[in-house]
Coordinates of C-alpha atoms in Angstrom, one line a residue:
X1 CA -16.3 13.3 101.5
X2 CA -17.5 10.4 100.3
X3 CA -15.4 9.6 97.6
X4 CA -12.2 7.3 97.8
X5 CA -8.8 8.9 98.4
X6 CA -5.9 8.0 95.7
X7 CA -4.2 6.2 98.5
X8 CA -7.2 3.8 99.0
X9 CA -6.9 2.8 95.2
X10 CA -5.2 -0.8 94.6
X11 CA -2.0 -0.6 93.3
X12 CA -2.2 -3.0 90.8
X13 CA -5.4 -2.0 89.1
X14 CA -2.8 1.6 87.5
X15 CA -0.4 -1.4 86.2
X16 CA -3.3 -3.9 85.0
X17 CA -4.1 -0.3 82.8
X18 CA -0.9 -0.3 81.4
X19 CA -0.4 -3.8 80.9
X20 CA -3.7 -3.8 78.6
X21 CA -3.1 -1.0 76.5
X22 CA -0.5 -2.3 73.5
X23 CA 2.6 0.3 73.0
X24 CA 1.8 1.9 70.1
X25 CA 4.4 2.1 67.6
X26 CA 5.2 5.6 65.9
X27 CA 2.6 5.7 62.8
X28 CA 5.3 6.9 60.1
X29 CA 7.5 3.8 61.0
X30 CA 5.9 0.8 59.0
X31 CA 6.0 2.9 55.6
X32 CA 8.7 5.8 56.4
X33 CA 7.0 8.8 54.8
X34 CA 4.0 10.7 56.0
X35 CA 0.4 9.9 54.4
X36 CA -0.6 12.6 51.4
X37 CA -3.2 14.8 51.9
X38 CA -6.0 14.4 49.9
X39 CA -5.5 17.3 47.3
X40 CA -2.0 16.1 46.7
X41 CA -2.9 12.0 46.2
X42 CA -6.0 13.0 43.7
X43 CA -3.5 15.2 42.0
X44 CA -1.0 12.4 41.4
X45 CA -3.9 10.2 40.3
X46 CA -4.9 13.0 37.5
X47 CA -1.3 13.7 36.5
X48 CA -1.1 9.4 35.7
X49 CA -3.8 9.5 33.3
X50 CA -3.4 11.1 29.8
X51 CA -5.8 14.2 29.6
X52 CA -5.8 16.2 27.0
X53 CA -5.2 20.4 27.2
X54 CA -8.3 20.7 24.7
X55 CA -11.1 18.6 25.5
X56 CA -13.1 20.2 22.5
X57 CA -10.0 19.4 20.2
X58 CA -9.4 16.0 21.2
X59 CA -13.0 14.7 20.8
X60 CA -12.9 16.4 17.7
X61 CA -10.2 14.8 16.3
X62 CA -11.4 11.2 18.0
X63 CA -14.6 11.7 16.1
X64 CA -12.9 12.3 12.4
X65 CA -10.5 9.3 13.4
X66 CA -13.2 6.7 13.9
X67 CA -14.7 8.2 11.0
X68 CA -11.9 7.5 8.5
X69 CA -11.8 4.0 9.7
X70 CA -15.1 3.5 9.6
X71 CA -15.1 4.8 5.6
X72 CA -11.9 2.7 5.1
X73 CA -14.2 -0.5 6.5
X74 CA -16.4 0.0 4.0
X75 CA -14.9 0.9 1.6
X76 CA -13.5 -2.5 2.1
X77 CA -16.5 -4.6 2.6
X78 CA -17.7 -2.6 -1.0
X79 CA -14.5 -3.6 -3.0
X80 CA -13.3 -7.1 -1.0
X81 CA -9.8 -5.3 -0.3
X82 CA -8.6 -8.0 2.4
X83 CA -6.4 -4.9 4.2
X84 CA -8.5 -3.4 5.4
X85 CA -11.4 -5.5 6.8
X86 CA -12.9 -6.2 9.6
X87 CA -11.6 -8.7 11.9
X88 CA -14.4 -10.8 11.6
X89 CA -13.5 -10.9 7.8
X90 CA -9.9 -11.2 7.4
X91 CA -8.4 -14.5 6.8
X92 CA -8.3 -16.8 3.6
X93 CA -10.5 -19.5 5.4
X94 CA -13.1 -16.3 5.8
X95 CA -12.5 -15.8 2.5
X96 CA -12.9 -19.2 1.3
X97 CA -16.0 -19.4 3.1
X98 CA -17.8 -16.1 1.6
X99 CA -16.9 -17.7 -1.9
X100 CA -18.0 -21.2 -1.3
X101 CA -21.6 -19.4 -0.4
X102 CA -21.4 -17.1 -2.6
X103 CA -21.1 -19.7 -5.8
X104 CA -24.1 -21.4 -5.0
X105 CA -28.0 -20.5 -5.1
X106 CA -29.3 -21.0 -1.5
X107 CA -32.9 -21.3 -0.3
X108 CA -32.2 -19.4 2.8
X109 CA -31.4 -15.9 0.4
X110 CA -34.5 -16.4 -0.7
X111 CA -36.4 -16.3 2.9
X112 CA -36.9 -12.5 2.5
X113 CA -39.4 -12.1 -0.3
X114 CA -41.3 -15.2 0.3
X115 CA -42.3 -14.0 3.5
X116 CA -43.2 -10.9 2.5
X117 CA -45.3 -13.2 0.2
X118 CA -46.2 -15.4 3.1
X119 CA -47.4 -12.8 5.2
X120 CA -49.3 -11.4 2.1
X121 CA -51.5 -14.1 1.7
X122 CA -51.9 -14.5 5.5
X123 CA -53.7 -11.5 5.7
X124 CA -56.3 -12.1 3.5
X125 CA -59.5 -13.1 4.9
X126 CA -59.5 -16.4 2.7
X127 CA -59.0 -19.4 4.5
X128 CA -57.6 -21.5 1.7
X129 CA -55.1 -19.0 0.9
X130 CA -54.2 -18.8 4.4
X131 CA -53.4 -22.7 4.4
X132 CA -51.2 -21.9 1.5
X133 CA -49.5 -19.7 3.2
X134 CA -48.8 -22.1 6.5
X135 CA -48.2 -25.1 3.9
X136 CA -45.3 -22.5 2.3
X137 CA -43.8 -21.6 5.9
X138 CA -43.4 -25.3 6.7
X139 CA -41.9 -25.5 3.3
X140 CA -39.1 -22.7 3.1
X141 CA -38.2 -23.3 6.8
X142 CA -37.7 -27.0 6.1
X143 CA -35.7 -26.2 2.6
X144 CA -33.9 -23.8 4.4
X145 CA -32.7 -26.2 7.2
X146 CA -32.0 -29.2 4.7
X147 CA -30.1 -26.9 2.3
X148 CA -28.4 -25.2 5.3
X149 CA -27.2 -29.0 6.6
X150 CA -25.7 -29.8 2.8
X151 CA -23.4 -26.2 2.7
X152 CA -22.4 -26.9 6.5
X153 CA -21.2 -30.5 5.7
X154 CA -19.3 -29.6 2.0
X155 CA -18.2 -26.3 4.0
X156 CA -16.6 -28.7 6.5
X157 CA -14.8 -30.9 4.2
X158 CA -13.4 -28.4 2.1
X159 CA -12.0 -26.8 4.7
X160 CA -10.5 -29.6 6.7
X161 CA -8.8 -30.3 3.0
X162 CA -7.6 -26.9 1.7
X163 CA -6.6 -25.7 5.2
X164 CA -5.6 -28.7 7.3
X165 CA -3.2 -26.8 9.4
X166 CA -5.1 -23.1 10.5
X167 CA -7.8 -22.7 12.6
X168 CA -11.3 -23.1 10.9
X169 CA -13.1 -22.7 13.9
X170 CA -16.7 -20.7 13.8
X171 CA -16.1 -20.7 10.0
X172 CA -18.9 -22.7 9.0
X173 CA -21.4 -20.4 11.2
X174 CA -20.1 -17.0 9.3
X175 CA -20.8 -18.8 6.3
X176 CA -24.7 -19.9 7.4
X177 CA -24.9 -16.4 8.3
X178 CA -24.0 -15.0 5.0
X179 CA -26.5 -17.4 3.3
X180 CA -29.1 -15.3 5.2
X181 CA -28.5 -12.5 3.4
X182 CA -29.6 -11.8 -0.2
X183 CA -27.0 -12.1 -2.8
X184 CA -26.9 -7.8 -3.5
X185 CA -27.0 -7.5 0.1
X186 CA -24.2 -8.9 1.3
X187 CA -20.9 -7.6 2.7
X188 CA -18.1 -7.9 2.1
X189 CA -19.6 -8.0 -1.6
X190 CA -19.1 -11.7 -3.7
X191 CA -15.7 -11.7 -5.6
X192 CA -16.8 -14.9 -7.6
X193 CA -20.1 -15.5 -10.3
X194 CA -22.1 -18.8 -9.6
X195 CA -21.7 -21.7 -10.1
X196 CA -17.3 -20.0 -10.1
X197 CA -15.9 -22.5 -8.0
X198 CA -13.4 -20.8 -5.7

């Protein structure tokens, strides 16, 4: 009764309608196959990657394989054979390196057991042994920086004039490292006697 009849409508307002809404284009026609379902795509992304039938088996076998090589290493670093060494360790200016260190007596191998030493004395409730013991930090830090400075700049030059053509880069810092270490401590384990030149 009180509504409006269809005749009453405007006649343009049915084509403004169409005129808005964009045609819409048949949904399989940009990529010409229909869209997977989603069993059927996360199948096809399992089937790409490699899984083993025996998950038991497989981590199994992956545990006695990086076990092997992890023997092999060190049964490199024990014995020095260059094969089969870390990458860290391979190389003749690695090599070079660990010898020109290991040749020499350095203050920092001996950082160990004077701070057990240090802290020692420290502890006791005398306060002229306690000034020792600061006295004797100040000391073996400063000998081992000095000393550290003196094997970083021969290090250097040695280098630049056995190996002028191959990459010497963070040589110099493996080498400080190893001087950390004590003598019977280190790996891979000295190939030369001191005072040997290498």
């Amino acid at each position: 009764m009180f509504r409006r009849s269809p005749q009453d409508a405007p006649a343009d307002a049915v084509t403004l309608e169409k005129a808005d809404a964009p045609e819409r284009p048949d949904a399989e026609a940009p990529k010409g196959r229909p869209t997977p379902k989603r069993s059927e795509a996360e199948a096809n992304r399992r089937g790409r990657a490699y899984v083993p039938k025996d998950r038991k088996e497989a981590a199994k076998e992956a545990r006695s394989r990086s076990r092997t090589d992890r023997e092999r290493q060190r049964n490199a670093l024990l014995n020095g054979d260059e094969s089969a060494l870390p990458p860290r360790d391979k190389g003749p200016v690695r090599r070079f390196a660990r010898d020109y260190v290991d040749a020499r007596m350095t203050a920092a191998e001996w950082f160990l057991p004077f701070a057990v030493v240090i802290l020692l004395l420290s502890v006791l409730r005398n306060s002229q042994l306690q000034l020792i013991s600061l006295l004797l930090w100040v000391i073996i830090i400063v000998a081992i920086v000095g000393h550290s400075f003196v094997i970083a700049f021969g290090l250097r030059k040695q280098l630049a004039q056995r190996f002028p053509d191959k990459n010497t880069k963070g040589a110099v810092a493996y080498a400080l490292m190893r001087t950390l270490q004590m003598r019977r401590l280190r790996l891979p384990k000295p190939q030369v006697k001191r005072g040997q030149k290498p």
